[in-house]
Coordinates of C-alpha atoms and ligand atoms in Angstrom, one line a residue:
X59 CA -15.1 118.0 18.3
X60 CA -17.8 115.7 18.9
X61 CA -19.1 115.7 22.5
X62 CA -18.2 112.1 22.7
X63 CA -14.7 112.6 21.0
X64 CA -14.7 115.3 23.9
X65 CA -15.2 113.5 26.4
X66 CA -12.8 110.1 25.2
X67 CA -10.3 112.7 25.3
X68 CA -10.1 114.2 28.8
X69 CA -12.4 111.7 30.2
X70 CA -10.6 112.2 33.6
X71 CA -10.7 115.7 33.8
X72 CA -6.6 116.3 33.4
X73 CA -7.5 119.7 31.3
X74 CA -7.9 121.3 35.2
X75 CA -4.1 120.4 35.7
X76 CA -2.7 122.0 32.3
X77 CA -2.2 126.0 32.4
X78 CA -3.7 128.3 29.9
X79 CA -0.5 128.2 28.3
X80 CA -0.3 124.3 27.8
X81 CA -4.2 124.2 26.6
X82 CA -3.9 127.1 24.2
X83 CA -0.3 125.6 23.3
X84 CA -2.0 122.0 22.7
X85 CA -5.0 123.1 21.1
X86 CA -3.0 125.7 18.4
X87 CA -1.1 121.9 17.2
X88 CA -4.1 120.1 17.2
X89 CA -5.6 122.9 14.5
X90 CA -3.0 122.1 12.2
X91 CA -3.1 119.0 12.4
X92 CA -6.8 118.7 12.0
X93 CA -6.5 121.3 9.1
X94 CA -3.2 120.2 7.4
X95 CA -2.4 116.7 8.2
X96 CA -5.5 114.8 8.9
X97 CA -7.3 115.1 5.4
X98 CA -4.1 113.7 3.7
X99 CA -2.3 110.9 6.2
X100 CA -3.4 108.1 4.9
X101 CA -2.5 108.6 1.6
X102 CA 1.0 109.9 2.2
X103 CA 1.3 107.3 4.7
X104 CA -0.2 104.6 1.4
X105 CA 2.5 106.7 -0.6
X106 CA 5.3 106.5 1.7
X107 CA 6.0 110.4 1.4
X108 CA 6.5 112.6 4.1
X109 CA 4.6 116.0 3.5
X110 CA 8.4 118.3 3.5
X111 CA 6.5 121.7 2.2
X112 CA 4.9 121.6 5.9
X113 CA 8.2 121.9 7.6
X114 CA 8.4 125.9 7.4
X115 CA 4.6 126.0 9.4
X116 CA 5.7 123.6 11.5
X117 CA 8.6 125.4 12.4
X118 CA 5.8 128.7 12.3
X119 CA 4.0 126.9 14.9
X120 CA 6.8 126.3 17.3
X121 CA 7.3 122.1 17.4
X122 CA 11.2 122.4 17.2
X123 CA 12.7 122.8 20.2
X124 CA 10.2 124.5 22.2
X125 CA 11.9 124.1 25.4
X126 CA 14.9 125.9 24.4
X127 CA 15.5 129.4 25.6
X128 CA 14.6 132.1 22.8
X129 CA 18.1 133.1 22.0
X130 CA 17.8 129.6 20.3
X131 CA 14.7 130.0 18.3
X132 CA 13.0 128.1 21.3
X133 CA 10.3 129.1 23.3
X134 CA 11.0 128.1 26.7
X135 CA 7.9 126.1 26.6
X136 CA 6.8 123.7 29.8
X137 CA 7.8 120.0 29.6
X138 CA 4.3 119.5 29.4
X139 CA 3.4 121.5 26.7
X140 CA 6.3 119.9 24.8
X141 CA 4.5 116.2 25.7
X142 CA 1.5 117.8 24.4
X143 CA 2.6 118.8 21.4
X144 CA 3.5 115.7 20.4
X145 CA 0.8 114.2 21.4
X146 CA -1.3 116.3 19.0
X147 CA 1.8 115.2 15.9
X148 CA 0.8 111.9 16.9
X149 CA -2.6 112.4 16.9
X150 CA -1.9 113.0 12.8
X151 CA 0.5 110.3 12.3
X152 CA 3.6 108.8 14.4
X153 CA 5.6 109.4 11.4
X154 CA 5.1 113.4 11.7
X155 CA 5.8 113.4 15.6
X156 CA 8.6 111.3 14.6
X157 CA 10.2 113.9 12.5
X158 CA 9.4 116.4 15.4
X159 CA 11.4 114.1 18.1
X160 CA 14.5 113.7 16.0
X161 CA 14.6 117.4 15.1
X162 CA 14.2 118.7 19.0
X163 CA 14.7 116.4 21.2
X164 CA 17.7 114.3 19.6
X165 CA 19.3 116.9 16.7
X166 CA 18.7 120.3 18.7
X167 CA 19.1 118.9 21.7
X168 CA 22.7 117.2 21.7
X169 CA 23.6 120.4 20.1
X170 CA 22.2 122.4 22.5
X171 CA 23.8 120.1 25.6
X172 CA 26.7 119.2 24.4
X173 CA 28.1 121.6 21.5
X174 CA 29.9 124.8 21.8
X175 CA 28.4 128.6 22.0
X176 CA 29.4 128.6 18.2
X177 CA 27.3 125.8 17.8
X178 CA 24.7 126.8 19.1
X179 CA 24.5 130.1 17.5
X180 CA 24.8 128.6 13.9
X181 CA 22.7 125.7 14.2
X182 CA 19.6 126.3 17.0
X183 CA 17.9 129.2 15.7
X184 CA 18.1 127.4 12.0
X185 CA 16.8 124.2 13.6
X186 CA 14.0 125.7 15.2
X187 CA 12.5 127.6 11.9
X188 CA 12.7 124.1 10.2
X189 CA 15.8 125.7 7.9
X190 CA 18.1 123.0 8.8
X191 CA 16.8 119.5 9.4
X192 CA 19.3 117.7 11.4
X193 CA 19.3 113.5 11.9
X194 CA 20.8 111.6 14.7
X195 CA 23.1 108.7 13.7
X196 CA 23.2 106.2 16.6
X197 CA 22.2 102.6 15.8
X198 CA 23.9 100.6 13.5
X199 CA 23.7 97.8 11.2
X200 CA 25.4 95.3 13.8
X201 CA 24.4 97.4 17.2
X202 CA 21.1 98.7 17.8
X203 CA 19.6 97.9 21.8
X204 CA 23.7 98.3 22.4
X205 CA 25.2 101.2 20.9
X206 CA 28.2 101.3 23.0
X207 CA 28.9 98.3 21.0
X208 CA 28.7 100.9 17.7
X209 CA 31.8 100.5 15.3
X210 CA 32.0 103.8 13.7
X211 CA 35.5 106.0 14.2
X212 CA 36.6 109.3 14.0
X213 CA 40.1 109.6 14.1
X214 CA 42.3 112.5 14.1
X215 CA 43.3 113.2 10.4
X216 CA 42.7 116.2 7.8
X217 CA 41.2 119.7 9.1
X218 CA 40.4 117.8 12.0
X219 CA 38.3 114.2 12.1
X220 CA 38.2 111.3 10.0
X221 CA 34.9 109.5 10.1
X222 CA 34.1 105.7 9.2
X223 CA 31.2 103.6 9.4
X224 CA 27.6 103.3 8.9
X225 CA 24.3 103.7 10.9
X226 CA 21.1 102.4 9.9
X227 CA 17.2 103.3 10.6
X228 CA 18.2 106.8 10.3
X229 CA 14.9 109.1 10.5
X230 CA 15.5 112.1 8.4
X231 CA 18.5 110.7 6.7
X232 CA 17.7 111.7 3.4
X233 CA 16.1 115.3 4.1
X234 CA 19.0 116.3 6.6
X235 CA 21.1 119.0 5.7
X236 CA 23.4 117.8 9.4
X237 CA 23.7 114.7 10.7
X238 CA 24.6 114.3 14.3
X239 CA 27.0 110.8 14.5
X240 CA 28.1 109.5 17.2
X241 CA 31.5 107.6 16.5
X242 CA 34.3 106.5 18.6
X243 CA 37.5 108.7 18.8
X244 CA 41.0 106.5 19.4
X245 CA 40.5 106.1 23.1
X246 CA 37.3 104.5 22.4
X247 CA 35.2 107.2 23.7
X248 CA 32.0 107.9 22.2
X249 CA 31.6 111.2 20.8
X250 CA 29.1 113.5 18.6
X251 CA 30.1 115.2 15.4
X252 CA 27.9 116.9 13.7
X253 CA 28.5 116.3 9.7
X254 CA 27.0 118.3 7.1
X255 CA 25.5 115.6 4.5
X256 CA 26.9 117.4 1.6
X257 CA 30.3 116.1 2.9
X258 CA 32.5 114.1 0.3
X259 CA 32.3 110.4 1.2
X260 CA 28.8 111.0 3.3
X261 CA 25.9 109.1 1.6
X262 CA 22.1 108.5 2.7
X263 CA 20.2 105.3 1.3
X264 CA 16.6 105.4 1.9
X265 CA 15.1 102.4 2.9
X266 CA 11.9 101.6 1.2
X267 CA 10.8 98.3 2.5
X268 CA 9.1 99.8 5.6
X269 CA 5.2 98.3 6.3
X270 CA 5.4 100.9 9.3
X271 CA 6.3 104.6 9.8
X272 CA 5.4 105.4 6.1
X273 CA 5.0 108.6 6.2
X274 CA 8.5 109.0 7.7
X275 CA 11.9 109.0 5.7
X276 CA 14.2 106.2 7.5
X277 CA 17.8 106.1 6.1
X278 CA 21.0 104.4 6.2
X279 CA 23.9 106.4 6.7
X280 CA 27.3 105.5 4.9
X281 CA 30.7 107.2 6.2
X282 CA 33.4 106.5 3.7
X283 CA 36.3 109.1 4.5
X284 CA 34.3 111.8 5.5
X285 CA 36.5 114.6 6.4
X286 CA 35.4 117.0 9.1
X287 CA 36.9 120.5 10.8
X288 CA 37.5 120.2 14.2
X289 CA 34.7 123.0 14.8
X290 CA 32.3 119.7 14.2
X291 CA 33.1 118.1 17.2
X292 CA 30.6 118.3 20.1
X293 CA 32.9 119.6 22.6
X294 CA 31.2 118.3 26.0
X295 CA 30.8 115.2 24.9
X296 CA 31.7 112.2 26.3
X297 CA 30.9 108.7 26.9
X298 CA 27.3 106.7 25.9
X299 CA 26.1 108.9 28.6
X300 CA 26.0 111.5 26.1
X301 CA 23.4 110.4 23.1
X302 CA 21.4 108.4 26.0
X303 CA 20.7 112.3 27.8
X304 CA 19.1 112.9 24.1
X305 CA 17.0 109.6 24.5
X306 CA 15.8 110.8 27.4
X307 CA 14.3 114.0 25.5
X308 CA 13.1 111.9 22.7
X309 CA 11.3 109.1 24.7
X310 CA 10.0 112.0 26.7
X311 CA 8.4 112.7 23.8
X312 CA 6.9 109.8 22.8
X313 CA 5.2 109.2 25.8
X314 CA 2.8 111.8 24.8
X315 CA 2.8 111.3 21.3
X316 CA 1.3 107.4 21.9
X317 CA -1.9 109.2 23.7
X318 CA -2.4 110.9 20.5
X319 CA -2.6 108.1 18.5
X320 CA -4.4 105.9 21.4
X321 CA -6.8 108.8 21.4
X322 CA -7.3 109.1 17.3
X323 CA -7.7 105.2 17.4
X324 CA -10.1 105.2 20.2
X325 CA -12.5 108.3 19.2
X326 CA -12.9 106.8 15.5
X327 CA -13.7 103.0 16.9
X328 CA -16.3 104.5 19.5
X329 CA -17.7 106.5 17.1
X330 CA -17.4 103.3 14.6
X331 CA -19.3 101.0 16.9
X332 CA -22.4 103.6 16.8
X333 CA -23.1 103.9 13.4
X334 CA -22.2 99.9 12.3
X335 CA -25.6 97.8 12.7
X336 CA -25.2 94.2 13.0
X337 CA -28.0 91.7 14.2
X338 CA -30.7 95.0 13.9
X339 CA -28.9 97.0 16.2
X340 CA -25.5 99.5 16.6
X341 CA -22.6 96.7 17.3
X342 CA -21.8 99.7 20.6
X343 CA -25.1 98.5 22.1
X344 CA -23.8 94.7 22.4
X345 CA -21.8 93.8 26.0
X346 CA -18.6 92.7 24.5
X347 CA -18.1 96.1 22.3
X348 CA -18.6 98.3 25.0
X349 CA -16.1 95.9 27.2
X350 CA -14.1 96.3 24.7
X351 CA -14.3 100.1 24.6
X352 CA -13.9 100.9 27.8
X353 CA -10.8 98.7 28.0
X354 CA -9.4 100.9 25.1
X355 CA -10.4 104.1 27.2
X356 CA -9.2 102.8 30.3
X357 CA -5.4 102.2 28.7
X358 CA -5.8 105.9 27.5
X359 CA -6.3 107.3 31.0
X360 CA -3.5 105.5 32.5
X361 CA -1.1 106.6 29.7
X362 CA -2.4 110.2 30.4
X363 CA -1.7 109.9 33.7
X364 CA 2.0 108.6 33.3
X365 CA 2.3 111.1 30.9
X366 CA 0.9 114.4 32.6
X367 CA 2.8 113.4 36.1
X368 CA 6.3 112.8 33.9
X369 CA 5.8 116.2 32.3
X370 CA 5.7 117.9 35.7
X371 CA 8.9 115.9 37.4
X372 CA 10.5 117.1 34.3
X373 CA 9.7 120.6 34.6
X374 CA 10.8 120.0 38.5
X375 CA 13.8 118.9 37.4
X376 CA 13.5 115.7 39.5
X377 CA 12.9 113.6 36.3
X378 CA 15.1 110.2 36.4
X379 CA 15.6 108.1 33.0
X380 CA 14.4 105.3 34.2
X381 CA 11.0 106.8 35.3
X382 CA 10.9 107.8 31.9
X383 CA 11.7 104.6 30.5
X384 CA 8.4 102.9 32.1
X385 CA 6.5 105.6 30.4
X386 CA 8.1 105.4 27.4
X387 CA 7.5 101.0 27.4
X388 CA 4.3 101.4 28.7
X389 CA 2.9 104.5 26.4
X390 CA 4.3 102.9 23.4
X391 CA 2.5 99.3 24.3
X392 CA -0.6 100.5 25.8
X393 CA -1.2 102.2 22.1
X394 CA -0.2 99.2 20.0
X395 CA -2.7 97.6 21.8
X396 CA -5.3 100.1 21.8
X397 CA -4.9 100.6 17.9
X398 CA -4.9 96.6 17.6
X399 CA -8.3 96.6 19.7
X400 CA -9.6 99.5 17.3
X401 CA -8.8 97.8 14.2
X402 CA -10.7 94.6 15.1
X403 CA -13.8 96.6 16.4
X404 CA -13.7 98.3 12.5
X405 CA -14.1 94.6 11.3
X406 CA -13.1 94.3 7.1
X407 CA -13.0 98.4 7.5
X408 CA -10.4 98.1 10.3
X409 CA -7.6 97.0 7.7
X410 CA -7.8 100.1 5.3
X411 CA -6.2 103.1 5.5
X412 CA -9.1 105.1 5.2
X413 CA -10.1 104.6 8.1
X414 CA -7.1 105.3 11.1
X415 CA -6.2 102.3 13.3
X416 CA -4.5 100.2 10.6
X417 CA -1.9 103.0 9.7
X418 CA -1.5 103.8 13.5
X419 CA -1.3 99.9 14.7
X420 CA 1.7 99.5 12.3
X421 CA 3.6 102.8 12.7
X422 CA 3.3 101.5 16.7
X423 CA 4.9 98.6 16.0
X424 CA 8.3 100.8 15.4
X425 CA 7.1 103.0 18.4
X426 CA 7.2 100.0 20.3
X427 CA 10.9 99.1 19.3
X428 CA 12.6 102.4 18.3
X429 CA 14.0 105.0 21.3
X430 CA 14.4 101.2 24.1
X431 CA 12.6 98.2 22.8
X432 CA 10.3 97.2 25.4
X433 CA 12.7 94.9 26.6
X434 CA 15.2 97.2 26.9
X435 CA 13.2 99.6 29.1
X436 CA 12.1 96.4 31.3
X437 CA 15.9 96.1 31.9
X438 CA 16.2 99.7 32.3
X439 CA 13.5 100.1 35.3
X440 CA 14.6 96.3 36.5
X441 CA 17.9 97.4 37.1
X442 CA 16.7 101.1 38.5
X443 CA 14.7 98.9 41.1
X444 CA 16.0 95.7 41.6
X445 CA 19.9 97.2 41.6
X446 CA 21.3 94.2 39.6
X447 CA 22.3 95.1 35.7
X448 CA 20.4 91.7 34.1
X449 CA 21.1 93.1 30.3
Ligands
TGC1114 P1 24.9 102.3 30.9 O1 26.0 102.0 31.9 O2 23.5 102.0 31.3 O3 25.0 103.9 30.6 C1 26.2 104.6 30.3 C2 26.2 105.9 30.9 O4 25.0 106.6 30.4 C3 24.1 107.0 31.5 N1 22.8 106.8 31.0 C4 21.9 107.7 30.7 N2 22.0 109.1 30.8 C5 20.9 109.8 30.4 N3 19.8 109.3 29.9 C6 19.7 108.0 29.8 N4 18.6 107.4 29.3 C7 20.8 107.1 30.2 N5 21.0 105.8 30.2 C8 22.2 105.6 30.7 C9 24.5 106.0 32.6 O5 24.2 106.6 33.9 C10 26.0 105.9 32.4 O6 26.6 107.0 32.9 P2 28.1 106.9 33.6 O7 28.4 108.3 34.1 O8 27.9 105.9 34.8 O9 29.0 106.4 32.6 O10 25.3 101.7 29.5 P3 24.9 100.4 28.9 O11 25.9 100.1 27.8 O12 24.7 99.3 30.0 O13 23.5 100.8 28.2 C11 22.5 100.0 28.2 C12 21.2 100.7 27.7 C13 20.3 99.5 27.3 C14 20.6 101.4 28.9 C15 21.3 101.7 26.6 O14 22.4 101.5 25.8 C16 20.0 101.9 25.8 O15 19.2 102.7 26.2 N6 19.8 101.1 24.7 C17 18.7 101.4 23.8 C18 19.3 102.1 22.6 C19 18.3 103.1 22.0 O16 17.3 103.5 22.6 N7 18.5 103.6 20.8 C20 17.7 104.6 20.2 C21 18.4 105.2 19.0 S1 17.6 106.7 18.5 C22 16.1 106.3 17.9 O17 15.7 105.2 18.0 C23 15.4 107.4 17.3 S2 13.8 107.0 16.8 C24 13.2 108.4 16.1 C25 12.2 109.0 17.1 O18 12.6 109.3 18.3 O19 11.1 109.4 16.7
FAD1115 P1 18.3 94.5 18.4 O1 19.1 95.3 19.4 O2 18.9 93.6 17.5 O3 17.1 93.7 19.2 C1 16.4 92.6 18.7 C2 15.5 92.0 19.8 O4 16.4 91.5 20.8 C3 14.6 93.0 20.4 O5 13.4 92.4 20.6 C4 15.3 93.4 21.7 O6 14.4 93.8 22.7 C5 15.9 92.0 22.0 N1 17.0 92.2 23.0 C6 18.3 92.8 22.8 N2 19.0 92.7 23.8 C7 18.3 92.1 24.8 C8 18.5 91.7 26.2 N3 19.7 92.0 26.8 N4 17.5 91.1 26.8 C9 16.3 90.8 26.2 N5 16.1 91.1 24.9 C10 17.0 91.7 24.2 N6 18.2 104.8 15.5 C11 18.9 106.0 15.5 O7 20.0 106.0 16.0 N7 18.4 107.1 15.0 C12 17.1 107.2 14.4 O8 16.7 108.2 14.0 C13 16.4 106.0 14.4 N8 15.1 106.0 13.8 C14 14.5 104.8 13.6 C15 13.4 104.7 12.8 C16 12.7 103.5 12.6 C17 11.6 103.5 11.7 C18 13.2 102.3 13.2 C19 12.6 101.0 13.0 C20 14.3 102.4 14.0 C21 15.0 103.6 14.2 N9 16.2 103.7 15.0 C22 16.9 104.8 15.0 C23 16.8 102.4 15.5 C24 16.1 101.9 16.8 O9 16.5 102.7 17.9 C25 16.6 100.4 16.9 O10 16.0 99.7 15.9 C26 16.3 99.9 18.3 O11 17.0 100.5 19.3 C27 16.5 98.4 18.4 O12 17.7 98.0 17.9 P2 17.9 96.8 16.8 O13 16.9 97.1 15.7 O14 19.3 96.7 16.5 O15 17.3 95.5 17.6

């Protein structure tokens, strides 16, 4: 790394408050992501393919579930080294941190909290090695920002459950060999199943009209019949309560993965602004630039900041969803507007996808709405404060 990349990065000094552990943890991802991911994103991202034959190292290296005890193919990893993991996934491409979020922290994780010891034991250690890929069916065509308003049932019928219904904006949905759906049983309580996609009646329709997130496989899920044991039922589960506790995880996640892309997008402007001449001289020696850039690097320390103090109340235990709602709203913005500001500093260059902020500007944009529009979170943290529900 460049000194001045360097230096963008931890301009603050928050290395001194990671452990050996987190930095060597941080720095093994950011390898492979420098070696393996780096070289080809933009042209995956141009050829809306996400790179499957690296999901056995990625599983090597320990992204999938890393916070789960070891008897689950976890590594009992801090919160924070979790965070910073996907920060470095991010770093690549939101659409391979993506992948990494709905594995662990929505997939693994509502099996992990709410399934059986059986559960567990069959699925976990799979997950975690990158064996199984799992997706996590909660919006739907008709309720997105308001799943509790989801139509899909499973009703008591056959070995066990009948399922009907469809989700949409699936990630994963057409490489996962279990789907984790979330339907509601006869009393109207939401519950999680998880559904093997080889079932009869269980269909995945990749959606191809995405200008974000290209690099990502998004899917909707069709339910037509589908038959399931009763051994597919997450036992503990019960209520909306139960796929928000997996949001939590997720959005966890993604408010380190935006410094990762903030970070990609700001390094590659700065470094940009020294080389471009304009009027005889490097555009970075001009006032409005380096306002510019140092607007771009401010956002990047405050979302470090949010992001390094969330990883610790997690790892306290102390953690509240709506403290990680403001992070999550304010990660996910305070990177769409850093790439935006990157992309115009690249002038004509700033639109291509050889260069980075274009591609990470418009995966943002479903950063930004995916896991709690911004709106949402507002309302979340409104509410949290203000103690009047105003959704
Ligand atoms: P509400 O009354 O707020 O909550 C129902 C029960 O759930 C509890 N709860 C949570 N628990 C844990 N974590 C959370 N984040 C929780 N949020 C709420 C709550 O305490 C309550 O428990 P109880 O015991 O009192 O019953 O329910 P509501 O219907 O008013 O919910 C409103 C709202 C907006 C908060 C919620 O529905 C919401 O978060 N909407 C946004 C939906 C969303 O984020 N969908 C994401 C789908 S997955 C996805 O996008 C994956 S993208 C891929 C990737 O991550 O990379
Ligand atoms: P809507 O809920 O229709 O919202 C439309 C607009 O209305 C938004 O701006 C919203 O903020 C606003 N709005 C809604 N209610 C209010 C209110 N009360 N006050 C103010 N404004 C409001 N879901 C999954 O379950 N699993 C996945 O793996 C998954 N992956 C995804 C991948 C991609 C690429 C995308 C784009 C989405 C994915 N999603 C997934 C779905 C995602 O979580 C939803 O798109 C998101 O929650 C918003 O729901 P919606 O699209 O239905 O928007």
């Amino acid at each position: 790394m460049t000194d001045m990349r360097a230096l963008i990065d931890d301009f603050y000094g928050l290395d001194s408050l990671l452990t050996p552990d987190e930095v060597q943890i941080r720095d093994a991802v950011r390898r492979f992501v420098d070696q393996e991911i780096r070289p080809n994103a933009g042209k995956w991202w141009q050829d809306g393919v996400f790179p499957t034959h690296l999901i056995p190292k990625l599983g090597e290296l320990g992204v999938f579930g890393p916070t789960l005890p070891e008897q689950y193919g976890g590594s009992g990893v801090s919160g924070t080294a979790y965070g910073l993991m996907m920060q470095e996934l991010e770093r690549g491409d939101s659409g391979l941190r993506s992948f990494a979020s709905v594995q662990s922290g929505l997939a693994m994780y509502a099996i992990y909290r709410w399934g059986s010891d059986e559960q567990k034991a069959q699925y976990l250690p799979r997950m975690a090695a990158g064996q199984v890929i799992g997706c996590f069916g909660l919006t739907e065509p008709d309720a997105g920002s308001d799943p509790g308003a989801m139509r899909t049932t499973a009703k008591r019928g056959g070995r066990g459950y009948i399922l009907n219904g469809a989700k949409r904006w699936i990630t994963n949905g057409n490489v996962a060999q279990i789907a984790v759906v979330w339907a509601k049983d006869e009393e109207g309580i939401i519950r999680g199943y998880v559904v093997p996609t080889d079932s009869p009646g269980f269909s995945a329709r990749e959606i191809h009209t995405k200008a974000s997130m290209r690099m990502s496989v998004t899917s909707e899920l069709y339910l037509d019949n589908v038959e399931v044991g009763e051994e597919a039922l997450l036992p503990l589960s019960k209520g909306l309560g139960s796929p928000l506790s997996c949001l939590t995880q997720a959005r966890f996640g993604i408010a380190f993965g935006t410094v990762g892309a903030a970070l990609d997008c700001l390094q590659e402007a700065a470094e940009y602004t020294k080389t471009r001449i304009a009027f005889g001289r490097p555009i970075a020696a001009t006032q409005m630039v380096q306002e510019r850039v140092v607007d771009m690097l401010s956002r990047v320390v405050d979302m470090q900041l949010k992001a390094l103090q969330l990883g610790r109340l997690y790892e306290s235990g102390a953690m509240r969803y709506p403290q990680v709602s403001l992070a999550k709203r304010d990660n996910a913005r305070g990177a769409l507007e850093v790439a935006r500001m990157a992309r115009e500093l690249l002038g004509g260059n700033g639109i291509s996808v050889d260069y980075v902020p274009m591609r990470h500007a418009a995966n943002l944009e479903t950063v930004d709405t995916y896991e709690g529009t911004y709106e949402v979170h507002t309302l979340i943290v409104g509410r949290d404060i203000l103690g009047e529900n105003a959704f």
